[in-house]
Amino acid sequence: MDHAAAQLEKQHVHDVYESTAPYFSDLQSKAWPRVRQFLQDQKPGSLIADIGCGTGKYLKVNSQVHTLGCDYCAPLVEIARRRGCEVMVCDNLNLPFRDQGFDAIISIGVIHHFSTKQRRIRAIKEMARVLVPGGQLMIYVWAMEQKNRHFEKQDVLVPWNKALCSQPLSESSQPGRKKQCGHPERSHPYHPPCSACRCPVCFKGRWDSRRSHSVDCDSALAGTCCANISKEGEEENGFYNTLGKSFRSWFSSRSLDESTLRKQIEKMRPLKNTESWANSTISTQPSRHSSFDLDHPEPFSTGEQNLDEEVFVETSQKHLEWLRAPATHKHLNGDHPRGVRRNGDGNFLGSTNTKENCMDAGNLEEGTPSASKIWRRISAADSKDSNPGDTISVEEQQSDILDSGAFMRYYHVFREGELYGLLKESVSELHILSSGNDHGNWCIIAEKKESCD
Amino acid sequence: MKLLTHNLLSSHVRGVGPRGFPLRLQATEVRISPVEFNPDFVARMIPKVEWAALLEAADTLHLVEVPKEPIQGYEHDESFLRQMHHVLLEVDVLEGTLQCPESGRLFPISRGIPNMLLSDEETET
């Protein structure tokens, strides 16, 4: 199982990042403010590790600490190195560090790339091992519960749209980019290409229709994408109906549990023939608006989020409320149409006051930076998300999707409470300080317990 | 690769455990990259350093002699702090190898980047 899991990750995580590394751009990767704040809160002289650092956007956030960037992907690490960062290539599952060397660790958008629960636990335990007692670990993973897209299952393959990438990084373009990435959030008015458009149509590289994409995205048509497929209602259903039978089976598949995934992974061997994906119960997502972005060339999109109020506010002192709240869940997303299941721990984060927080958030209008505001994700009509027709037709692009050139990335998207439960049940050396949701990501901050065996 | 980084690295070849530290450093290309001196920063780093490993690495690179241990009152000794600043942060190994002292396994350093990936057979279970 582990070998098969490693194979899956090789094909749909490592190889993809390696192939797409040249297209990554500093401009287009967003640094999450809360992560930046976590780093800035660390004591001067701290030793920090960014496990899964990608191109290194967090490595220079705090000049008073020494941050070491680590990533499995050598090309990405090379990019970070060229920016002057101290980096190395290594494996999260086997961190090449002595015990208790780091004062803090961040793991942003990494754990969701591990395809089995065991590996995810292992990755977290490794990070705990190399933390000093009292040291803190921050983890971000993609949430299954999304406002603007719908994950049929937790184990998904997400296509990567090359059309949205920047030009391959060249030496001459470096200095310019460097200047700008100093202030990623305040850079020149950067109008992101419609990040919704990771649909197959866009994949064909319809650059000229980019503008119309933006328009569509800005409109009230959440979850829709290309101009041609943009209308809700019968057209989408029509599209759905034209999907090949095998693809339709993806969308109606049940969630993949561990054993099913295992069986599926076993079936995949060898993974050369990607047509087997068609019958897989791992769903392939036409990847639309990605509220989560690592070093993905797509920016932190504001396209579709124009629907909502501005959720992305500057951090202030008050955001620290979240960080210090003892395991208080401040997820303010409102209702999930599918009824989010709480895994395991019934007392998950005492979320009885979730609703109240929603109400409160509703009263906090723009211009008031606050913890609640930062947490807030205005939930649009979520029912939209569950419309299978929402997912963009892959029929035209069937060959593209099945083609290895489509760069499908594997994700295990996390349910609400899952990350928390994982740490609680399986990583006893960590004490959870706080957790919550940040723009479609489940986040946790945990501390290494003092007396360990 | 800075010596501060080297000081944290340990081999994770299966079965090696704590005997995988420190890695034996060999350098074929070293560069000195000036880094802004921050005495407080350096002073706070000192207690985190595994001193013997640092001595060994500095010696391999024929660096200015590093004291056997942090001197008394090092926090206020600017000359000591500057020396440590230089050794820990300004010496950059661009090309070389890191060797597991127990298994002999070599990890390459290329363009300043150590590559610590192991094959499946070599890693801990």
Coordinates of C-alpha atoms in Angstrom, one line a residue:
Chain A
M1 CA 0.0 0.0 0.0
D2 CA 2.7 2.4 0.9
H3 CA 4.6 1.8 -2.3
A4 CA 1.5 2.3 -4.3
A5 CA 0.8 5.5 -2.3
A6 CA 4.3 6.7 -3.1
Q7 CA 3.7 5.9 -6.7
L8 CA 0.5 7.9 -6.8
E9 CA 2.3 10.8 -5.1
K10 CA 5.2 10.6 -7.5
Q11 CA 3.0 10.9 -10.5
H12 CA 0.5 13.3 -9.2
V13 CA 2.4 15.5 -6.9
H14 CA 6.2 15.4 -7.3
D15 CA 6.3 15.0 -11.1
V16 CA 3.7 17.7 -11.6
Y17 CA 5.5 20.2 -9.4
E18 CA 8.8 19.4 -11.1
S19 CA 7.3 19.9 -14.5
T20 CA 5.5 23.0 -13.7
A21 CA 8.2 24.7 -11.6
P22 CA 9.6 26.8 -14.4
Y23 CA 6.2 28.5 -14.8
F24 CA 5.9 29.5 -11.2
S25 CA 6.0 33.1 -10.5
D26 CA 6.4 35.0 -7.3
L27 CA 3.7 37.4 -8.4
Q28 CA 1.2 34.8 -8.6
S29 CA 1.7 33.0 -5.4
K30 CA -0.1 34.5 -2.5
A31 CA 1.4 34.6 1.0
W32 CA -1.3 34.0 3.6
P33 CA -1.3 36.8 6.1
R34 CA -1.9 34.6 9.0
V35 CA 1.1 32.5 8.1
R36 CA 3.1 35.6 7.8
Q37 CA 1.9 36.7 11.2
F38 CA 2.8 33.4 12.8
L39 CA 6.3 33.8 11.5
Q40 CA 6.6 37.4 12.6
D41 CA 5.4 36.4 16.1
Q42 CA 8.3 34.1 16.5
K43 CA 11.0 35.3 18.9
P44 CA 14.1 36.9 17.3
G45 CA 16.9 34.3 16.9
S46 CA 14.4 31.5 16.3
L47 CA 15.2 28.6 14.0
I48 CA 12.3 27.9 11.8
A49 CA 11.6 25.3 9.1
D50 CA 9.2 25.7 6.2
I51 CA 8.5 22.1 5.2
G52 CA 7.2 22.3 1.7
C53 CA 8.5 25.7 1.0
G54 CA 8.0 25.7 -2.7
T55 CA 9.6 28.8 -4.2
G56 CA 10.2 30.2 -0.7
K57 CA 7.6 32.9 -0.3
Y58 CA 7.6 32.6 3.4
L59 CA 11.3 32.3 3.9
K60 CA 12.1 36.0 4.2
V61 CA 9.1 37.2 6.0
N62 CA 11.0 37.7 9.2
S63 CA 14.5 38.9 9.1
Q64 CA 15.0 38.3 12.8
V65 CA 14.7 34.6 12.5
H66 CA 16.6 32.0 10.6
T67 CA 14.3 30.1 8.3
L68 CA 15.3 27.0 6.4
G69 CA 13.2 26.0 3.4
C70 CA 12.7 22.4 2.5
D71 CA 10.9 20.9 -0.4
Y72 CA 10.8 17.6 -2.2
C73 CA 10.9 19.4 -5.5
A74 CA 14.4 20.4 -6.6
P75 CA 13.3 22.8 -9.3
L76 CA 11.2 24.8 -6.9
V77 CA 13.9 24.8 -4.3
E78 CA 16.3 26.1 -7.0
I79 CA 14.0 29.0 -7.6
A80 CA 13.9 29.8 -3.9
R81 CA 17.7 29.6 -3.8
R82 CA 18.0 32.1 -6.6
R83 CA 16.1 34.5 -4.5
G84 CA 18.7 34.1 -1.9
C85 CA 17.0 31.7 0.5
E86 CA 18.6 28.9 2.5
V87 CA 17.0 25.8 1.2
M88 CA 17.3 22.1 0.7
V89 CA 15.7 19.1 -0.9
C90 CA 14.2 16.5 1.4
D91 CA 11.2 14.4 2.2
N92 CA 8.6 15.4 4.8
L93 CA 8.3 11.7 5.7
N94 CA 11.9 11.4 6.6
L95 CA 13.2 14.8 7.7
P96 CA 17.0 14.8 7.7
F97 CA 17.2 16.8 11.0
R98 CA 18.3 16.0 14.5
D99 CA 15.6 15.9 17.1
Q100 CA 14.4 19.1 18.6
G101 CA 16.3 21.5 16.4
F102 CA 13.6 24.0 15.4
D103 CA 11.7 26.6 17.4
A104 CA 8.8 26.6 14.9
I105 CA 7.7 24.9 11.7
I106 CA 5.2 25.8 9.1
S107 CA 3.5 23.3 6.7
I108 CA 1.4 25.2 4.3
G109 CA -0.5 23.2 1.7
V110 CA 1.6 20.1 2.1
I111 CA -0.1 17.4 4.2
H112 CA -3.0 17.3 1.7
H113 CA -0.7 15.8 -0.9
F114 CA -0.2 12.6 1.1
S115 CA -2.4 9.9 -0.1
T116 CA -2.9 7.8 3.0
K117 CA -3.8 8.6 6.5
Q118 CA -0.7 6.9 7.7
R119 CA 1.6 9.0 5.6
R120 CA -0.2 12.2 6.7
I121 CA 0.3 11.2 10.3
R122 CA 3.9 10.3 9.6
A123 CA 4.6 13.7 8.1
I124 CA 3.1 15.5 11.1
K125 CA 5.0 13.3 13.5
E126 CA 8.3 14.0 11.7
M127 CA 7.7 17.7 12.1
A128 CA 6.8 17.2 15.8
R129 CA 10.0 15.3 16.3
V130 CA 12.3 18.0 15.1
L131 CA 10.5 20.7 17.1
V132 CA 11.8 21.8 20.4
P133 CA 9.5 21.3 23.4
G134 CA 7.3 24.4 23.5
G135 CA 7.9 25.0 19.8
Q136 CA 4.9 25.6 17.5
L137 CA 3.8 24.0 14.3
M138 CA 1.3 25.6 11.9
I139 CA -0.4 23.4 9.3
Y140 CA -2.6 24.5 6.4
V141 CA -4.5 22.0 4.3
W142 CA -7.1 22.4 1.7
A143 CA -10.7 22.0 2.9
M144 CA -13.2 19.8 1.3
E145 CA -15.9 22.3 2.2
Q146 CA -15.6 25.0 -0.4
K147 CA -17.9 27.8 -1.2
N148 CA -17.1 28.1 -4.9
R149 CA -16.4 24.6 -5.9
H150 CA -17.6 21.2 -5.0
F151 CA -15.5 18.3 -4.1
E152 CA -17.4 15.1 -4.7
K153 CA -14.8 13.1 -2.8
Q154 CA -11.9 13.8 -0.5
D155 CA -9.4 12.2 -2.8
V156 CA -9.2 14.2 -5.9
L157 CA -7.1 15.0 -8.9
V158 CA -7.1 18.6 -9.9
P159 CA -5.9 19.6 -13.3
W160 CA -3.4 22.3 -13.5
N161 CA -3.9 24.9 -16.2
K162 CA -0.8 25.8 -17.9
A163 CA -2.5 28.6 -19.7
L164 CA -2.7 30.5 -16.6
C165 CA 1.0 30.4 -15.8
S166 CA 3.4 33.1 -16.3
Q167 CA 6.2 32.8 -18.8
P168 CA 9.0 30.6 -17.7
L169 CA 11.2 32.5 -15.3
S170 CA 14.2 34.0 -17.0
E171 CA 17.2 35.5 -15.4
S172 CA 16.3 39.0 -16.7
S173 CA 12.9 38.9 -15.3
Q174 CA 14.1 38.0 -11.8
P175 CA 15.1 41.4 -10.5
G176 CA 11.8 42.9 -11.5
R177 CA 9.9 40.1 -9.8
K178 CA 12.0 40.3 -6.8
K179 CA 11.0 43.9 -6.2
Q180 CA 7.4 43.2 -6.5
C181 CA 7.3 40.2 -4.3
G182 CA 8.5 42.1 -1.4
H183 CA 5.0 43.2 -0.9
P184 CA 2.9 40.6 -2.5
E185 CA -0.4 42.0 -1.2
R186 CA 0.3 45.5 -2.0
S187 CA 1.9 45.1 -5.4
H188 CA 0.8 46.9 -8.5
P189 CA -2.9 46.4 -9.3
Y190 CA -2.6 42.9 -10.4
H191 CA -5.6 41.7 -12.1
P192 CA -5.5 38.0 -11.8
P193 CA -6.6 35.9 -14.7
C194 CA -9.8 34.3 -13.8
S195 CA -8.7 31.5 -11.6
A196 CA -11.9 29.9 -12.2
C197 CA -10.7 29.1 -15.6
R198 CA -8.9 26.0 -15.0
C199 CA -11.5 24.4 -17.0
P200 CA -10.7 22.4 -20.0
V201 CA -11.7 25.1 -22.3
C202 CA -9.2 27.5 -20.9
F203 CA -6.8 24.7 -21.0
K204 CA -6.9 25.1 -24.7
G205 CA -5.3 28.4 -24.1
R206 CA -8.0 30.8 -25.0
W207 CA -6.2 33.8 -23.9
D208 CA -8.4 36.3 -25.7
S209 CA -11.3 35.1 -23.8
R210 CA -9.6 35.7 -20.5
R211 CA -11.2 39.1 -20.1
S212 CA -14.6 37.7 -20.6
H213 CA -13.8 35.0 -18.1
S214 CA -13.1 37.7 -15.6
V215 CA -16.4 39.3 -16.4
D216 CA -18.2 36.1 -15.9
C217 CA -16.4 35.5 -12.7
D218 CA -17.3 38.9 -11.4
S219 CA -20.8 38.3 -12.2
A220 CA -23.2 36.4 -10.0
L221 CA -22.5 33.2 -11.7
A222 CA -20.5 31.6 -9.0
G223 CA -18.9 28.3 -9.8
T224 CA -19.1 28.8 -13.5
C225 CA -16.3 29.5 -15.8
C226 CA -15.8 29.9 -19.4
A227 CA -18.0 32.2 -21.4
N228 CA -19.2 29.4 -23.4
I229 CA -20.4 27.4 -20.4
S230 CA -21.2 30.2 -18.2
K231 CA -24.9 30.1 -17.8
E232 CA -26.4 28.3 -15.0
G233 CA -29.5 26.2 -15.4
E234 CA -30.4 24.1 -18.3
E235 CA -27.2 24.7 -20.2
E236 CA -25.1 23.2 -17.5
N237 CA -27.4 20.3 -17.1
G238 CA -27.2 19.9 -20.8
F239 CA -23.5 19.8 -20.5
Y240 CA -23.7 17.3 -17.8
N241 CA -25.8 15.1 -19.9
T242 CA -23.3 15.2 -22.7
L243 CA -20.5 14.0 -20.5
G244 CA -19.2 10.6 -21.3
K245 CA -20.7 8.0 -19.1
S246 CA -17.4 7.2 -17.5
F247 CA -17.0 10.8 -16.5
R248 CA -20.4 11.1 -15.1
S249 CA -19.6 8.2 -12.8
W250 CA -16.9 10.3 -11.3
F251 CA -19.3 12.9 -10.2
S252 CA -21.7 10.5 -8.7
S253 CA -19.2 8.4 -6.9
R254 CA -19.3 8.2 -3.2
S255 CA -16.6 9.5 -1.1
L256 CA -13.5 7.4 -1.1
D257 CA -12.7 5.7 2.1
E258 CA -9.4 4.4 3.0
S259 CA -9.9 0.8 1.9
T260 CA -11.5 1.8 -1.3
L261 CA -8.7 4.2 -2.0
R262 CA -6.2 1.4 -1.2
K263 CA -7.9 -0.9 -3.6
Q264 CA -8.0 1.8 -6.2
I265 CA -4.4 2.6 -5.8
E266 CA -3.5 -1.1 -6.2
K267 CA -5.5 -1.2 -9.4
M268 CA -3.6 1.7 -10.7
R269 CA -0.3 -0.1 -10.8
P270 CA 1.4 0.5 -13.1
L271 CA 0.2 4.0 -13.4
K272 CA 1.4 4.6 -16.9
N273 CA -2.0 4.0 -18.4
T274 CA -3.9 7.0 -17.0
E275 CA -7.1 5.9 -18.7
S276 CA -7.7 3.8 -15.7
W277 CA -8.6 7.0 -14.0
A278 CA -11.7 7.1 -15.9
N279 CA -13.1 4.3 -13.9
S280 CA -11.5 5.3 -10.8
T281 CA -13.4 6.4 -7.8
I282 CA -10.9 9.1 -7.2
S283 CA -12.6 12.0 -8.7
T284 CA -11.0 14.3 -11.1
Q285 CA -11.9 17.8 -10.5
P286 CA -12.1 20.3 -13.2
S287 CA -10.3 22.7 -11.1
R288 CA -12.0 26.0 -10.9
H289 CA -11.6 28.7 -8.5
S290 CA -9.0 27.6 -6.1
S291 CA -9.4 29.4 -2.8
F292 CA -6.3 27.7 -1.8
D293 CA -3.1 28.2 -3.6
L294 CA 0.4 27.2 -2.7
D295 CA 2.9 28.2 -5.2
H296 CA 0.4 27.7 -7.9
P297 CA 0.7 30.3 -10.6
E298 CA -2.8 31.3 -10.0
P299 CA -3.1 34.1 -7.6
F300 CA -5.1 34.4 -4.6
S301 CA -8.2 35.1 -6.7
T302 CA -10.5 37.9 -6.1
G303 CA -12.4 37.1 -9.3
E304 CA -15.2 35.0 -7.9
Q305 CA -14.9 36.4 -4.5
N306 CA -16.3 39.6 -5.7
L307 CA -19.5 37.9 -5.1
D308 CA -18.8 38.1 -1.5
E309 CA -17.8 40.8 0.7
E310 CA -14.1 41.4 1.1
V311 CA -13.0 38.6 3.2
F312 CA -9.4 39.2 2.8
V313 CA -8.6 42.0 5.2
E314 CA -5.3 43.2 6.6
T315 CA -4.3 41.5 9.7
S316 CA -4.4 43.5 12.8
Q317 CA -3.6 42.8 16.5
K318 CA -7.1 41.4 16.8
H319 CA -6.5 38.5 14.6
L320 CA -4.3 37.2 17.3
E321 CA -7.5 36.3 19.1
W322 CA -7.8 33.4 16.8
L323 CA -4.3 32.3 17.4
R324 CA -4.7 32.4 21.2
A325 CA -8.2 31.1 21.4
P326 CA -7.9 27.7 23.1
A327 CA -9.1 25.4 20.4
T328 CA -12.0 27.6 19.6
H329 CA -13.4 26.9 16.3
K330 CA -14.1 30.2 14.5
H331 CA -15.3 28.8 11.3
L332 CA -17.9 31.1 10.1
N333 CA -18.9 29.5 6.9
G334 CA -22.5 29.0 7.7
D335 CA -24.4 26.0 6.5
H336 CA -22.9 23.3 4.4
P337 CA -25.6 21.9 2.2
R338 CA -24.3 18.5 2.6
G339 CA -24.0 18.6 6.2
V340 CA -20.4 18.5 7.3
R341 CA -19.7 15.5 9.3
R342 CA -17.6 15.8 12.3
N343 CA -15.1 13.1 12.5
G344 CA -14.4 11.3 15.6
D345 CA -14.2 13.9 18.3
G346 CA -17.7 14.9 19.2
N347 CA -16.5 17.8 21.1
F348 CA -14.8 19.2 18.1
L349 CA -13.8 22.6 19.0
G350 CA -16.9 23.3 20.9
S351 CA -18.4 24.6 17.8
T352 CA -21.8 25.3 19.4
N353 CA -21.2 28.9 18.9
T354 CA -20.5 28.7 15.3
K355 CA -23.8 30.1 14.3
E356 CA -23.5 32.9 16.8
N357 CA -20.2 33.8 15.3
C358 CA -21.8 33.9 12.0
M359 CA -24.3 36.4 13.2
D360 CA -21.7 38.4 14.8
A361 CA -19.6 38.4 11.8
G362 CA -22.6 39.7 9.9
N363 CA -22.7 42.7 12.0
L364 CA -19.1 43.5 11.5
E365 CA -19.0 45.4 8.3
E366 CA -16.1 46.4 6.1
G367 CA -13.4 48.5 7.5
T368 CA -13.3 46.7 10.8
P369 CA -10.4 44.4 10.9
S370 CA -11.2 41.8 13.4
A371 CA -10.6 38.1 14.1
S372 CA -14.2 37.3 13.2
K373 CA -14.0 39.2 10.0
I374 CA -10.8 37.5 9.0
W375 CA -12.4 34.1 9.5
R376 CA -15.5 35.0 7.8
R377 CA -16.4 33.4 4.5
I378 CA -19.6 34.7 3.3
S379 CA -21.4 31.7 2.2
A380 CA -23.1 32.2 -1.1
A381 CA -25.9 29.9 -2.0
D382 CA -24.0 26.8 -1.3
S383 CA -26.6 24.7 -3.0
K384 CA -25.0 25.9 -6.2
D385 CA -21.9 24.0 -5.4
S386 CA -23.6 20.7 -5.2
N387 CA -25.0 21.0 -8.7
P388 CA -23.0 18.4 -10.5
G389 CA -23.5 20.4 -13.6
D390 CA -21.4 23.0 -12.0
T391 CA -18.4 21.0 -12.6
I392 CA -17.2 21.8 -16.0
S393 CA -17.6 19.4 -18.7
V394 CA -14.5 17.5 -19.5
E395 CA -15.9 15.8 -22.5
E396 CA -14.1 18.0 -25.0
Q397 CA -11.0 17.7 -23.1
Q398 CA -11.3 14.1 -22.3
S399 CA -8.0 13.3 -23.9
D400 CA -6.4 16.2 -22.2
I401 CA -7.5 15.1 -18.8
L402 CA -6.4 11.6 -19.4
D403 CA -3.2 12.7 -20.9
S404 CA -0.4 12.9 -18.5
G405 CA 0.3 16.4 -19.9
A406 CA -2.7 17.6 -18.0
F407 CA -0.6 17.7 -14.9
M408 CA -3.2 16.4 -12.5
R409 CA -2.4 17.1 -8.9
Y410 CA -3.5 14.7 -6.2
Y411 CA -5.1 16.2 -3.1
H412 CA -6.7 14.7 -0.1
V413 CA -9.0 17.5 0.9
F414 CA -9.8 17.6 4.6
R415 CA -13.2 17.6 6.1
E416 CA -14.0 19.9 9.0
G417 CA -12.5 18.5 12.1
E418 CA -10.4 16.0 10.3
L419 CA -7.0 17.6 10.8
Y420 CA -7.8 18.4 14.4
G421 CA -8.9 14.8 14.9
L422 CA -5.8 13.5 13.3
L423 CA -3.5 15.4 15.6
K424 CA -5.6 14.5 18.6
E425 CA -5.7 10.8 18.0
S426 CA -2.4 10.1 16.4
V427 CA 0.1 12.8 17.3
S428 CA 0.0 12.9 21.1
E429 CA 3.3 14.8 21.3
L430 CA 1.5 17.8 20.0
H431 CA -1.0 19.9 22.0
I432 CA -3.4 21.8 19.8
L433 CA -3.5 25.5 20.5
S434 CA -6.1 26.7 18.0
S435 CA -7.7 25.7 14.7
G436 CA -10.0 27.2 12.2
N437 CA -10.7 27.9 8.6
D438 CA -8.9 30.4 6.5
H439 CA -10.2 31.0 3.0
G440 CA -11.0 27.4 2.3
N441 CA -8.2 25.9 4.2
W442 CA -8.3 24.1 7.5
C443 CA -5.6 25.4 9.7
I444 CA -4.1 24.4 13.0
I445 CA -1.5 25.6 15.4
A446 CA -0.1 23.1 17.8
E447 CA 2.7 23.1 20.3
K448 CA 5.2 20.4 21.1
K449 CA 4.6 19.1 24.6
E450 CA 7.2 19.6 27.1
S451 CA 7.9 16.2 28.5
C452 CA 8.2 13.7 25.7
D453 CA 9.4 10.1 25.8
Chain B
M1 CA 24.5 25.6 2.4
K2 CA 25.4 27.5 5.6
L3 CA 27.1 25.9 8.5
L4 CA 24.1 26.7 10.6
T5 CA 22.0 24.5 8.4
H6 CA 24.7 21.8 8.5
N7 CA 24.4 21.9 12.2
L8 CA 20.8 20.8 12.0
L9 CA 21.2 18.0 9.5
S10 CA 21.2 14.4 10.4
S11 CA 21.3 11.2 8.3
H12 CA 18.0 9.3 8.2
V13 CA 19.2 6.2 6.6
R14 CA 17.4 3.3 8.0
G15 CA 18.8 2.0 11.3
V16 CA 21.2 4.9 11.8
G17 CA 19.2 6.9 14.4
P18 CA 21.1 9.5 16.3
R19 CA 24.4 8.1 15.1
G20 CA 23.6 9.9 11.8
F21 CA 24.7 13.2 13.3
P22 CA 26.7 15.1 12.4
L23 CA 27.2 14.6 8.7
R24 CA 30.7 14.7 7.5
L25 CA 31.2 17.7 5.3
Q26 CA 33.3 17.9 2.2
A27 CA 33.4 21.0 0.1
T28 CA 34.8 21.6 -3.3
E29 CA 33.4 25.0 -3.7
V30 CA 32.8 27.5 -1.0
R31 CA 31.6 31.1 -1.2
I32 CA 31.6 33.8 1.4
S33 CA 28.3 35.7 1.2
P34 CA 28.1 38.8 3.4
V35 CA 25.2 38.9 5.7
E36 CA 24.2 41.8 7.8
F37 CA 25.5 41.4 11.3
N38 CA 22.9 41.3 13.9
P39 CA 24.5 40.7 17.3
D40 CA 21.2 39.8 19.1
F41 CA 20.3 37.4 16.5
V42 CA 23.7 35.6 16.7
A43 CA 23.7 35.6 20.5
R44 CA 20.3 33.9 20.5
M45 CA 21.5 31.3 17.9
I46 CA 24.6 30.3 20.0
P47 CA 22.7 28.1 22.5
K48 CA 21.0 26.2 19.7
V49 CA 24.3 25.2 18.1
E50 CA 25.7 21.7 18.5
W51 CA 29.2 22.9 19.2
A52 CA 31.2 19.9 18.4
A53 CA 29.5 19.5 15.0
L54 CA 30.3 23.1 14.2
L55 CA 33.9 22.8 15.2
E56 CA 34.3 19.8 13.0
A57 CA 32.7 21.5 10.0
A58 CA 34.6 24.7 10.4
D59 CA 37.8 22.7 10.7
T60 CA 37.1 20.8 7.5
L61 CA 36.7 24.1 5.7
H62 CA 39.8 25.5 7.2
L63 CA 38.0 28.4 8.7
V64 CA 39.3 30.7 11.3
E65 CA 39.6 28.8 14.5
V66 CA 36.4 28.5 16.4
P67 CA 36.6 28.4 20.2
K68 CA 36.0 24.9 21.8
E69 CA 32.9 26.3 23.4
P70 CA 31.0 29.6 23.7
I71 CA 33.1 31.9 25.8
Q72 CA 31.8 33.3 29.0
G73 CA 29.7 36.4 28.5
Y74 CA 29.6 35.7 24.8
E75 CA 26.4 37.7 24.5
H76 CA 28.3 40.9 24.9
D77 CA 31.5 40.0 23.2
E78 CA 31.2 41.6 19.8
S79 CA 34.3 40.1 18.4
F80 CA 33.2 36.6 19.3
L81 CA 29.7 37.3 18.0
R82 CA 31.1 38.6 14.7
Q83 CA 33.2 35.5 14.3
M84 CA 30.3 33.2 14.9
H85 CA 28.2 35.3 12.6
H86 CA 30.7 34.7 9.9
V87 CA 31.1 31.0 10.5
L88 CA 27.4 30.2 10.9
L89 CA 25.9 32.5 8.3
E90 CA 28.4 33.8 5.8
V91 CA 30.2 30.7 4.8
D92 CA 28.2 29.1 2.0
V93 CA 29.1 25.6 0.7
L94 CA 28.1 25.6 -3.0
E95 CA 29.4 22.2 -4.0
G96 CA 30.3 19.3 -1.9
T97 CA 29.0 16.3 -0.1
L98 CA 27.6 15.3 3.3
Q99 CA 28.4 11.9 4.5
C100 CA 26.4 9.8 7.0
P101 CA 29.0 8.9 9.6
E102 CA 27.4 5.5 10.3
S103 CA 26.4 4.2 6.8
G104 CA 28.8 6.2 4.7
R105 CA 26.0 7.3 2.4
L106 CA 26.8 10.5 0.5
F107 CA 24.3 13.3 0.1
P108 CA 25.3 15.9 -2.6
I109 CA 25.4 19.6 -2.3
S110 CA 24.9 21.3 -5.6
R111 CA 24.5 25.0 -6.3
G112 CA 24.3 25.5 -2.6
I113 CA 21.5 23.1 -2.1
P114 CA 21.9 19.9 -0.2
N115 CA 19.8 17.0 -1.5
M116 CA 18.8 14.7 1.3
L117 CA 16.4 12.4 -0.6
L118 CA 16.9 8.7 -0.1
S119 CA 15.6 5.9 -2.1
D120 CA 12.8 3.8 -0.6
E121 CA 15.1 1.0 0.4
E122 CA 17.3 3.4 2.4
T123 CA 14.7 5.1 4.5
E124 CA 13.5 4.3 7.9
T125 CA 10.4 2.2 8.1

